[in-house]
Coordinates of C-alpha atoms in Angstrom, one line a residue:
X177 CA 120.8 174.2 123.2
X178 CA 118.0 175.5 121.5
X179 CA 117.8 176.6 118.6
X180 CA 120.6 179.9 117.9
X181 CA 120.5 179.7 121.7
X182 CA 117.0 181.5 122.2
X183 CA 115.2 180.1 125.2
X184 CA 111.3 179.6 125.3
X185 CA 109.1 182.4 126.5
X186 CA 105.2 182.4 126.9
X187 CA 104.9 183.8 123.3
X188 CA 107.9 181.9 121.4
X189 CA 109.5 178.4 122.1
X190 CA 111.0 177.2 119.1
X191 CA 110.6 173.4 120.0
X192 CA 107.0 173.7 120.8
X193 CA 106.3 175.2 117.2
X194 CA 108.7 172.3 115.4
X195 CA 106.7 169.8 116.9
X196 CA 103.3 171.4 115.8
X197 CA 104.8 171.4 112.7
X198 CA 105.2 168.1 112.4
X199 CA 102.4 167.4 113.6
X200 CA 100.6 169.5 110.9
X201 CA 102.6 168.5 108.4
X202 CA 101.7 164.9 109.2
X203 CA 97.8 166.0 109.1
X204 CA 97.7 168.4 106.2
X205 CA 100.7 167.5 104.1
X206 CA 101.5 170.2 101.5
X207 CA 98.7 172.4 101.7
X208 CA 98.1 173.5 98.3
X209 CA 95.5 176.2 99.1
X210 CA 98.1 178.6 100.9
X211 CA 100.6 177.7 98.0
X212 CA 97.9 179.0 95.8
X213 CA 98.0 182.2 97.4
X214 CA 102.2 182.2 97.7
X215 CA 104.9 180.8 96.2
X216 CA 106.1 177.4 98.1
X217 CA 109.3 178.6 99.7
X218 CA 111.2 175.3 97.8
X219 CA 109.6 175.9 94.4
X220 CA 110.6 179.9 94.6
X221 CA 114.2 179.3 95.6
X222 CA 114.2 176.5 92.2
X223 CA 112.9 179.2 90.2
X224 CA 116.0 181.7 91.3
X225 CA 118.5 178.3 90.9
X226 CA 117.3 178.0 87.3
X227 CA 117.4 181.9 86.3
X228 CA 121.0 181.9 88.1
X229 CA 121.9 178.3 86.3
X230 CA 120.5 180.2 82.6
X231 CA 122.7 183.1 83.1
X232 CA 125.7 182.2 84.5
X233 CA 125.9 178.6 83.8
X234 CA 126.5 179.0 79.9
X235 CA 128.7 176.4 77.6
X236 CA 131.4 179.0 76.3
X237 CA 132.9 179.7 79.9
X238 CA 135.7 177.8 81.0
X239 CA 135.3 175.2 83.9
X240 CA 137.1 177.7 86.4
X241 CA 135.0 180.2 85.5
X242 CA 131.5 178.5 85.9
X243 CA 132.8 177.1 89.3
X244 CA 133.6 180.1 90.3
X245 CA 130.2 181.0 89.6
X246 CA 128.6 178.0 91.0
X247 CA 130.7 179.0 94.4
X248 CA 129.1 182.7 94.2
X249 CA 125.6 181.2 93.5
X250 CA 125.9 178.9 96.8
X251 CA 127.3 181.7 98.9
X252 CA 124.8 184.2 97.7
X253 CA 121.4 181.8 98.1
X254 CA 122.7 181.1 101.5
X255 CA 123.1 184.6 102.4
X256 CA 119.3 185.3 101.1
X257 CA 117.8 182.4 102.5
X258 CA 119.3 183.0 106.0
X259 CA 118.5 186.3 106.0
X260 CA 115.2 186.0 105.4
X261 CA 115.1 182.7 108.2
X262 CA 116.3 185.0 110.4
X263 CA 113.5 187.9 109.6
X264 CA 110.9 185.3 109.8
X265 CA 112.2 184.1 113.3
X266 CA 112.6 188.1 115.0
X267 CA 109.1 189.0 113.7
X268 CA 108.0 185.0 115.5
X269 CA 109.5 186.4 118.6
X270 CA 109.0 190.0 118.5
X271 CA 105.3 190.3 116.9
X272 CA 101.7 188.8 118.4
X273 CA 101.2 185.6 116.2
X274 CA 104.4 186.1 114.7
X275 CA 105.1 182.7 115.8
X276 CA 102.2 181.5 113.3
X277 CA 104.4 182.7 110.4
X278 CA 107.4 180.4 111.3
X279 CA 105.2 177.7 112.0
X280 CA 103.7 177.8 108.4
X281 CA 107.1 178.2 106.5
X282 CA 108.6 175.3 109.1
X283 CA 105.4 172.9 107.5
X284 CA 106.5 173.8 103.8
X285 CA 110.2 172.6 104.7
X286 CA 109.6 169.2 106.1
X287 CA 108.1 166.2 103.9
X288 CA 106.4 163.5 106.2
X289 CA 103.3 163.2 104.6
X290 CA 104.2 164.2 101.1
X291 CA 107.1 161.3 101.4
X292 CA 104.8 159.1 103.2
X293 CA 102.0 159.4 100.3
X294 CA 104.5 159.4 97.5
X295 CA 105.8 155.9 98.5
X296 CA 102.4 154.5 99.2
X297 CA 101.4 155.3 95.7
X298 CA 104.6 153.3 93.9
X299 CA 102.4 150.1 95.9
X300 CA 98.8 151.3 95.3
X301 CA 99.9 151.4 91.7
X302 CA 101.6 148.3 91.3
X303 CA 98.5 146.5 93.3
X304 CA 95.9 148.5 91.3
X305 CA 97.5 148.6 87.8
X306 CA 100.3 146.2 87.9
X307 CA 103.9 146.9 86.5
X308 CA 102.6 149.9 84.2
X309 CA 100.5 151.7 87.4
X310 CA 103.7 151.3 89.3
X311 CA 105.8 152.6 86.7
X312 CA 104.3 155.7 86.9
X313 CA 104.1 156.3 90.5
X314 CA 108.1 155.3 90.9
X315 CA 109.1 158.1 88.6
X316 CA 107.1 160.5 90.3
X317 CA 110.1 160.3 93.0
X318 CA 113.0 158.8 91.8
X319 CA 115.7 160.1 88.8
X320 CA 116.4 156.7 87.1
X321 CA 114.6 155.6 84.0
X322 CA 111.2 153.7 85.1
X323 CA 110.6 152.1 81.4
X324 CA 113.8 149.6 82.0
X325 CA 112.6 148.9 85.9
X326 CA 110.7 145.0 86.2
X327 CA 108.5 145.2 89.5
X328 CA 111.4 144.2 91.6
X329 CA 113.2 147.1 90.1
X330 CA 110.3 149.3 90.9
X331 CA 110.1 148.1 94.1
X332 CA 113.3 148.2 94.9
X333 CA 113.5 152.2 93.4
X334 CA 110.4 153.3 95.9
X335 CA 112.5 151.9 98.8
X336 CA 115.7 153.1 98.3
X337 CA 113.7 156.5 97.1
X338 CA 111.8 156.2 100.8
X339 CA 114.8 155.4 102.9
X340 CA 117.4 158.3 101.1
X341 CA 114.3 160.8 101.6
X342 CA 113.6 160.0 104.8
X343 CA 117.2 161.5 106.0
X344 CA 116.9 164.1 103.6
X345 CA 113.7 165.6 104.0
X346 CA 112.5 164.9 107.5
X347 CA 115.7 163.8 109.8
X348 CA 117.8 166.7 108.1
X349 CA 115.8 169.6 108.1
X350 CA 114.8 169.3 111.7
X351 CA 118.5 168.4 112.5
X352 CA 119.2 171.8 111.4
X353 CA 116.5 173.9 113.1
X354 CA 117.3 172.7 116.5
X355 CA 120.8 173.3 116.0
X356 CA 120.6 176.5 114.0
X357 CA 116.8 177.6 114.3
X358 CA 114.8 178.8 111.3
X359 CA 118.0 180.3 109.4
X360 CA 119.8 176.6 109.6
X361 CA 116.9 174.9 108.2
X362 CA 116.1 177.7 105.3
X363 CA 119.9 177.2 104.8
X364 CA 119.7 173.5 104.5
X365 CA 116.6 173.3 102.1
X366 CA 118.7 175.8 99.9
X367 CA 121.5 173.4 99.5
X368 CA 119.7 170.3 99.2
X369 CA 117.7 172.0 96.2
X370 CA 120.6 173.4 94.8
X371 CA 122.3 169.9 94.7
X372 CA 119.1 168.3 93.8
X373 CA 119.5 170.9 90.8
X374 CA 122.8 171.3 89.5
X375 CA 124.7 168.7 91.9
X376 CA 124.4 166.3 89.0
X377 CA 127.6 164.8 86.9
X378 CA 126.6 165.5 83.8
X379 CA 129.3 167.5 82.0
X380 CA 126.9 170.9 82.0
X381 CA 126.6 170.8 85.8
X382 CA 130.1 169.3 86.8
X383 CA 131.6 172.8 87.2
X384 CA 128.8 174.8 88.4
X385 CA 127.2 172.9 90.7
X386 CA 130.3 171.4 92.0
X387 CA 130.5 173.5 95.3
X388 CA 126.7 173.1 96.3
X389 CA 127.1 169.3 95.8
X390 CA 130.3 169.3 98.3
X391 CA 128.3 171.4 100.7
X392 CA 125.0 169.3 100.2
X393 CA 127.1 166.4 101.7
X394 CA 128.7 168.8 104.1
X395 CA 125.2 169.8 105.4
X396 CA 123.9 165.8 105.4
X397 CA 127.1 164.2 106.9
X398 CA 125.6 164.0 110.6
X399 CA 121.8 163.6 110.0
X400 CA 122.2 160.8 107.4
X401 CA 124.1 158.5 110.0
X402 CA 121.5 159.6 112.4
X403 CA 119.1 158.8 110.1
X404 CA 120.4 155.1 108.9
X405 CA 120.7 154.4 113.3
X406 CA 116.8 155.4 113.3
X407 CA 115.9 153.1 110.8
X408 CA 118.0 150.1 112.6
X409 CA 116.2 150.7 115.9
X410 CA 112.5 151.1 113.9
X411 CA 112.8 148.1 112.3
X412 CA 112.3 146.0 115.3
X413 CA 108.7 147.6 115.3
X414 CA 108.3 146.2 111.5
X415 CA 107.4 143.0 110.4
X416 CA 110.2 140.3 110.0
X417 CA 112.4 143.1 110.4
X418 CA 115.7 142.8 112.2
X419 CA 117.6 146.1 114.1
X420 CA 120.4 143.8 114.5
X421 CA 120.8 142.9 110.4
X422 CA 119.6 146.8 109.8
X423 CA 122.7 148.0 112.0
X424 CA 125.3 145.0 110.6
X425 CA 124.4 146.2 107.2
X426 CA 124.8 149.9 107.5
X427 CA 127.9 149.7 109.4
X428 CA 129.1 147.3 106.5
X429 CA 127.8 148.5 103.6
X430 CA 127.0 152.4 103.8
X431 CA 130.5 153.0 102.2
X432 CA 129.7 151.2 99.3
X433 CA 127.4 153.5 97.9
X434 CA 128.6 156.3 95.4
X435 CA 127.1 158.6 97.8
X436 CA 129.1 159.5 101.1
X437 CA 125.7 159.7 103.0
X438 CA 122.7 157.5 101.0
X439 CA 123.9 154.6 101.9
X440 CA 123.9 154.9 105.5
X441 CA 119.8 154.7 105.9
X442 CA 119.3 153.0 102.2
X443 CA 122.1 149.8 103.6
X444 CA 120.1 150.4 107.2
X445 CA 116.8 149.7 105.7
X446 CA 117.8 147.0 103.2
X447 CA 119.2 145.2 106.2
X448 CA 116.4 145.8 108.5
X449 CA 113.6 144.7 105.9
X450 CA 115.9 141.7 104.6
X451 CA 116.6 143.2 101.4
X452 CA 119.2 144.1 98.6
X453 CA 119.3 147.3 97.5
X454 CA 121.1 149.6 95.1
X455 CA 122.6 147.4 92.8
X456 CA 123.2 148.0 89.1
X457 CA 120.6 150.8 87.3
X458 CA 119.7 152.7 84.6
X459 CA 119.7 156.3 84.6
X460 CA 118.3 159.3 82.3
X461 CA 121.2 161.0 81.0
X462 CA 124.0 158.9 82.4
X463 CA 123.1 155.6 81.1
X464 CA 124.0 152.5 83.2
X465 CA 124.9 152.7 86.7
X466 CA 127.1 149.7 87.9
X467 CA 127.1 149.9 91.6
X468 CA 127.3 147.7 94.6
X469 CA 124.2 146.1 96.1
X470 CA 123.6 146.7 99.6
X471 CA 122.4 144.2 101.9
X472 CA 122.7 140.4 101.2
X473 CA 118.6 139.6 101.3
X474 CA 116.3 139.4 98.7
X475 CA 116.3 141.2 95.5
X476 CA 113.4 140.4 94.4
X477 CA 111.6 143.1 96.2
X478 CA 108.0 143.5 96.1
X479 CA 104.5 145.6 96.9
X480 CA 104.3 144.2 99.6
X481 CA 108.0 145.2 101.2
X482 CA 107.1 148.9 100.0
X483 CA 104.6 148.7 102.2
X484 CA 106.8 147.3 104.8
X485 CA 109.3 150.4 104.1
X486 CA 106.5 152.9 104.2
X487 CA 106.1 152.0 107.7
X488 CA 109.2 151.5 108.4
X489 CA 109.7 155.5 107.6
X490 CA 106.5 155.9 109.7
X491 CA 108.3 154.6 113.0
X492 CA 111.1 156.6 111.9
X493 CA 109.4 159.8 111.8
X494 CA 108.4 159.1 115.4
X495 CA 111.5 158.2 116.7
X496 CA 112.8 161.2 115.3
X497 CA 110.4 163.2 116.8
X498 CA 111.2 161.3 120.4
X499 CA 114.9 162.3 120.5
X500 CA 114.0 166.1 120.0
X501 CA 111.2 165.4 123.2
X502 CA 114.2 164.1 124.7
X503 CA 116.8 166.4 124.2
X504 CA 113.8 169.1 125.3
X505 CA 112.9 167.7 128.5
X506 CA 117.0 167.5 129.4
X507 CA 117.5 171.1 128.4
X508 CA 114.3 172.2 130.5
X509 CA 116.0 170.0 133.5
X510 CA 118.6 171.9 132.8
X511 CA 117.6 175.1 133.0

């Protein structure tokens, strides 16, 4: 079906402008100029998650309460955020151009290029400026703490960081416009920011972001196994990389992770690029992490495999791409 069931017409088909999107994305990345001019739609609903976490999130209210709360701020963000998804889509339909608009705001909610470059850097850094440039570059994109990380350990970070990321920024996001159109991905991106937020376990956040954590892995449930099964088949088009040691891994090791959907494409990649991954590490705020590794490879990880993961995502991205061609063309069969 596409997207809330609305069928192309000459002015409006939802699947041609989410593949311009990616497309654009992939071309322009970020583009900072129009985010000059607006607020990024990500970086506006974070400012309302931290006004809402300052005034109802305080330390003197019991846990019910600031559940409660947290539960009122999910609900509420979603209602806004669909709302204004939906708005967004009539006015694509309705108005001349309209379609521009969604096209835009579908660019600012998918992160190819800006994942794509973000990992690159982690292995321009450690090949430019050894262990200290890569330092730097990891911490840009992952939460742990990069001082205690050796250049395996940075290595290892900017994979794991590329392979969770990839199902969270790209393979979700469009997961959820083609099922639910511009309100399911504004919806999504809402959660995902609000777990990224106050999902954490640190005792301020345990009660009020409690409910948008359980709904985060709610929302990422389906596109993270779909995610982890587009890594296995994309790393038969990376070098030494095996689809059937990817898919071994994933189907063995996903549930090892602390995370009920991270480990499906982090154990997919770490098995496809003949790695371990995970593994004991060293947080900000929470100290040391003791989990399981995934994979049985190597865990001496290195520039050189980041690279390997980079394109790894790279096929990904174009895989995930094909299966919405795919499910197009049989809909339009169909028709």
């Amino acid at each position: 079906m596409f997207p809330l069931g609305i069928w192309p017409t000459p002015a409006y088909d939802p699947f041609l402008i989410l593949f311009l999107a990616l497309l654009l994305d992939v071309a322009v990345g970020e583009m900072p100029w129009l985010y000059r001019a607006i607020p990024h739609p990500v970086v506006a609903i974070g400012r309302l998650i931290s006004l809402l976490d300052r005034r109802l999130n305080r330390p003197q209210r019991s846990h019910g309460e600031r559940q409660v709360r947290g539960v009122m701020v999910l609900l509420s963000l979603c209602a806004l955020t669909g709302t204004i998804g939906w708005l967004v889509q009539k006015l694509a339909m309705t108005m001349p151009y309209g379609w521009v608009l969604e096209l835009l705001l579908l660019v600012s909610l998918v992160a190819q290029r800006s994942l794509y470059d973000h990992v690159k850097a982690v292995a321009e850094g450690l090949a430019q400026d050894g262990l200290a440039g890569g330092r730097r570059a990891v911490s840009m994109i992952v939460g742990r703490d990069p001082e205690h990380l050796d250049q395996a350990g940075v290595s290892r970070a900017a994979i794991e960081s590329c392979a969770e990321n990839f199902s969270d920024g790209i393979v979700a996001p469009v997961f959820w416009y083609v099922v639910a159109g511009l309100p399911g991905i504004m919806i999504y991106k809402t959660v995902n920011t609000l777990d990224s937020m106050i999902g954490h376990k640190k005792p301020h956040y345990l009660a009020f972001g409690w409910a948008s954590a359980r709904f985060d892995d709610l929302l990422n449930l389906l596109p993270a196994r779909l995610g982890g099964v587009l890594l296995c088949i994309a790393s038969l088009f990376v070098v030494h990389g095996s689809p059937v040691s990817a898919l071994r891994t994933m189907l063995r090791d996903a549930g090892k992770h602390r995370s009920p959907n991270a480990g499906w494409p982090e154990a997919a990649c770490a098995g496809g690029l003949g790695l371990a991954l995970c593994g004991p590490r060293l947080y900000s705020g929470e100290g040391l992490v003791n989990e399981p590794w995934l994979g049985d490879g190597r865990r001496d990880a290195h520039e050189g495999d980041i690279r390997r993961a980079v394109w790894l995502m790279v096929v990904g991205c174009l895989l995930n791409a094909a299966w919405i061609a795919l499910l197009w063309i049989v809909q339009l069969l169909l028709a």
